[in-house]
mmCIF file of C-alpha atoms in Angstrom:
data_model
loop_
_atom_site.group_PDB
_atom_site.id
_atom_site.type_symbol
_atom_site.label_atom_id
_atom_site.label_comp_id
_atom_site.label_asym_id
_atom_site.label_seq_id
_atom_site.Cartn_x
_atom_site.Cartn_y
_atom_site.Cartn_z
ATOM 1 C CA GLN A 115 -12.649 14.119 17.136
ATOM 2 C CA LEU A 116 -9.264 12.318 16.289
ATOM 3 C CA GLN A 117 -9.193 10.039 13.348
ATOM 4 C CA LEU A 118 -6.809 8.316 10.767
ATOM 5 C CA VAL A 119 -8.424 8.366 7.765
ATOM 6 C CA GLU A 120 -6.193 5.743 5.447
ATOM 7 C CA SER A 121 -6.062 6.048 1.449
ATOM 8 C CA GLY A 122 -4.565 4.539 -1.513
ATOM 9 C CA GLY A 123 -5.188 1.214 -2.024
ATOM 10 C CA GLY A 124 -6.205 -0.914 -5.238
ATOM 11 C CA LEU A 125 -6.612 -3.714 -7.363
ATOM 12 C CA VAL A 126 -2.718 -4.073 -8.554
ATOM 13 C CA GLN A 127 -1.131 -6.659 -10.574
ATOM 14 C CA PRO A 128 2.392 -8.944 -9.129
ATOM 15 C CA GLY A 129 5.334 -6.813 -8.870
ATOM 16 C CA GLY A 130 3.593 -3.129 -9.402
ATOM 17 C CA SER A 131 3.920 -0.346 -7.021
ATOM 18 C CA LEU A 132 0.971 1.289 -4.358
ATOM 19 C CA ARG A 133 1.124 4.195 -2.272
ATOM 20 C CA VAL A 134 -0.690 4.104 0.916
ATOM 21 C CA SER A 135 -1.415 7.405 2.867
ATOM 22 C CA CYS A 136 -2.934 7.457 6.562
ATOM 23 C CA ALA A 137 -4.298 10.964 6.523
ATOM 24 C CA ALA A 138 -4.987 12.022 11.247
ATOM 25 C CA SER A 139 -7.313 15.280 12.304
ATOM 26 C CA GLY A 140 -7.906 16.236 15.580
ATOM 27 C CA PHE A 141 -4.440 15.473 16.003
ATOM 28 C CA THR A 142 -0.840 15.584 14.766
ATOM 29 C CA LEU A 143 0.353 13.249 14.424
ATOM 30 C CA ASP A 144 4.373 14.018 14.107
ATOM 31 C CA SER A 145 4.076 12.893 18.320
ATOM 32 C CA TYR A 146 2.721 9.577 17.800
ATOM 33 C CA ALA A 147 5.138 6.684 16.233
ATOM 34 C CA ILE A 148 2.813 5.388 13.427
ATOM 35 C CA GLY A 149 2.259 2.034 12.368
ATOM 36 C CA TRP A 150 1.432 -0.502 9.683
ATOM 37 C CA PHE A 151 -0.964 -3.544 10.068
ATOM 38 C CA ARG A 152 -1.992 -6.053 7.416
ATOM 39 C CA GLN A 153 -5.174 -8.601 7.449
ATOM 40 C CA ALA A 154 -6.193 -10.731 4.983
ATOM 41 C CA PRO A 155 -9.478 -13.031 6.325
ATOM 42 C CA GLY A 156 -8.572 -15.656 7.595
ATOM 43 C CA LYS A 157 -5.090 -14.413 8.598
ATOM 44 C CA GLU A 158 -3.504 -12.462 11.859
ATOM 45 C CA ARG A 159 -2.745 -9.375 11.434
ATOM 46 C CA GLU A 160 0.809 -8.762 11.185
ATOM 47 C CA ARG A 161 2.965 -4.884 12.130
ATOM 48 C CA VAL A 162 4.123 -4.346 8.268
ATOM 49 C CA SER A 163 5.501 -1.149 9.295
ATOM 50 C CA CYS A 164 6.111 1.595 12.068
ATOM 51 C CA ILE A 165 7.846 5.221 11.757
ATOM 52 C CA SER A 166 8.197 5.911 14.978
ATOM 53 C CA SER A 167 6.958 9.835 17.076
ATOM 54 C CA SER A 168 10.729 10.468 18.493
ATOM 55 C CA ASP A 169 13.276 10.209 15.403
ATOM 56 C CA GLY A 170 11.683 8.793 13.366
ATOM 57 C CA ARG A 171 13.661 5.895 12.489
ATOM 58 C CA THR A 172 11.589 2.714 10.725
ATOM 59 C CA PHE A 173 10.681 -0.971 11.390
ATOM 60 C CA TYR A 174 9.617 -3.053 8.962
ATOM 61 C CA SER A 175 9.150 -7.256 9.589
ATOM 62 C CA ASP A 176 11.051 -9.818 7.172
ATOM 63 C CA SER A 177 7.884 -9.824 4.510
ATOM 64 C CA VAL A 178 8.403 -6.443 3.984
ATOM 65 C CA LYS A 179 11.187 -5.476 4.448
ATOM 66 C CA GLY A 180 14.139 -3.823 0.905
ATOM 67 C CA ARG A 181 10.067 -3.360 -0.728
ATOM 68 C CA PHE A 182 8.090 -1.229 2.129
ATOM 69 C CA THR A 183 9.175 2.210 3.004
ATOM 70 C CA VAL A 184 7.370 4.081 4.974
ATOM 71 C CA SER A 185 7.158 8.287 5.792
ATOM 72 C CA ARG A 186 6.045 10.873 7.411
ATOM 73 C CA ASP A 187 5.001 14.331 5.651
ATOM 74 C CA ASN A 188 4.299 17.064 8.345
ATOM 75 C CA ALA A 189 3.063 19.319 6.590
ATOM 76 C CA LYS A 190 0.397 16.805 5.385
ATOM 77 C CA ASN A 191 -0.316 15.569 8.833
ATOM 78 C CA THR A 192 0.546 12.864 7.715
ATOM 79 C CA VAL A 193 2.024 8.944 6.547
ATOM 80 C CA TYR A 194 2.672 7.151 3.499
ATOM 81 C CA LEU A 195 3.488 3.074 3.289
ATOM 82 C CA GLN A 196 5.598 3.155 0.237
ATOM 83 C CA MET A 197 4.215 -0.154 -1.549
ATOM 84 C CA ASN A 198 7.461 -1.913 -4.265
ATOM 85 C CA SER A 199 7.157 -5.152 -5.827
ATOM 86 C CA LEU A 200 4.625 -5.929 -4.666
ATOM 87 C CA LYS A 201 3.414 -9.716 -4.360
ATOM 88 C CA PRO A 202 0.051 -12.048 -4.491
ATOM 89 C CA GLU A 203 0.367 -12.483 -0.549
ATOM 90 C CA ASP A 204 0.547 -8.528 0.125
ATOM 91 C CA THR A 205 -3.231 -8.687 -0.557
ATOM 92 C CA ALA A 206 -4.630 -8.108 3.234
ATOM 93 C CA ALA A 207 -6.815 -4.592 4.582
ATOM 94 C CA TYR A 208 -3.801 -2.233 5.675
ATOM 95 C CA TYR A 209 -4.673 -0.333 8.425
ATOM 96 C CA CYS A 210 -2.672 2.909 10.371
ATOM 97 C CA ALA A 211 -2.455 2.836 13.757
ATOM 98 C CA ALA A 212 -1.154 5.878 16.267
ATOM 99 C CA HIS A 213 0.813 4.867 19.636
ATOM 100 C CA HIS A 214 1.329 7.907 21.869
ATOM 101 C CA GLU A 215 4.868 6.287 23.314
ATOM 102 C CA ARG A 216 6.477 4.036 20.677
ATOM 103 C CA CYS A 217 6.483 2.068 17.871
ATOM 104 C CA THR A 218 5.079 -1.621 19.466
ATOM 105 C CA ARG A 219 3.604 -4.785 17.545
ATOM 106 C CA VAL A 220 0.517 -5.099 19.531
ATOM 107 C CA TRP A 221 -2.189 -4.207 17.654
ATOM 108 C CA ASP A 222 -4.594 -2.774 21.180
ATOM 109 C CA GLU A 223 -1.554 -1.350 22.635
ATOM 110 C CA TYR A 224 -1.717 1.671 20.325
ATOM 111 C CA ASP A 225 -4.044 4.906 20.601
ATOM 112 C CA TYR A 226 -6.128 5.625 17.386
ATOM 113 C CA TRP A 227 -6.581 3.800 15.051
ATOM 114 C CA GLY A 228 -8.239 4.317 10.415
ATOM 115 C CA GLN A 229 -10.544 2.011 8.861
ATOM 116 C CA GLY A 230 -8.559 0.014 6.692
ATOM 117 C CA THR A 231 -7.581 0.421 3.160
ATOM 118 C CA GLN A 232 -8.282 -2.788 0.351
ATOM 119 C CA VAL A 233 -5.096 -3.763 -0.969
ATOM 120 C CA SER A 234 -5.189 -6.879 -3.845
ATOM 121 C CA VAL A 235 -2.298 -8.174 -5.874
ATOM 122 C CA SER A 236 -3.675 -10.480 -8.717
ATOM 123 C CA SER A 237 -3.443 -10.314 -12.221
#
């Protein structure tokens, strides 16, 4: 019933851009903090961004700061992650997750998770 669905992943060349989406069904995500995580095979899961539910404050990991932008479209019940100046090291499965209270860095503290969308950056 309650579901998060990521979309928009794909193959892009280095320096290119991609926007991934996180759409909610069964609940309204404007009352949740939404985190974006990524994981590549053999590497640790990393929180790359988050947007808070209270004041809309945004957070970014050092590895993506200045290149990625997280935003909400409440009318569409969707959160977006705009990814610019993509690098091969950005290649990973990207997941969104909803937290009832606040942005945290811990995957297991979130209440709901999506299935992921693959982003591959190569030439």
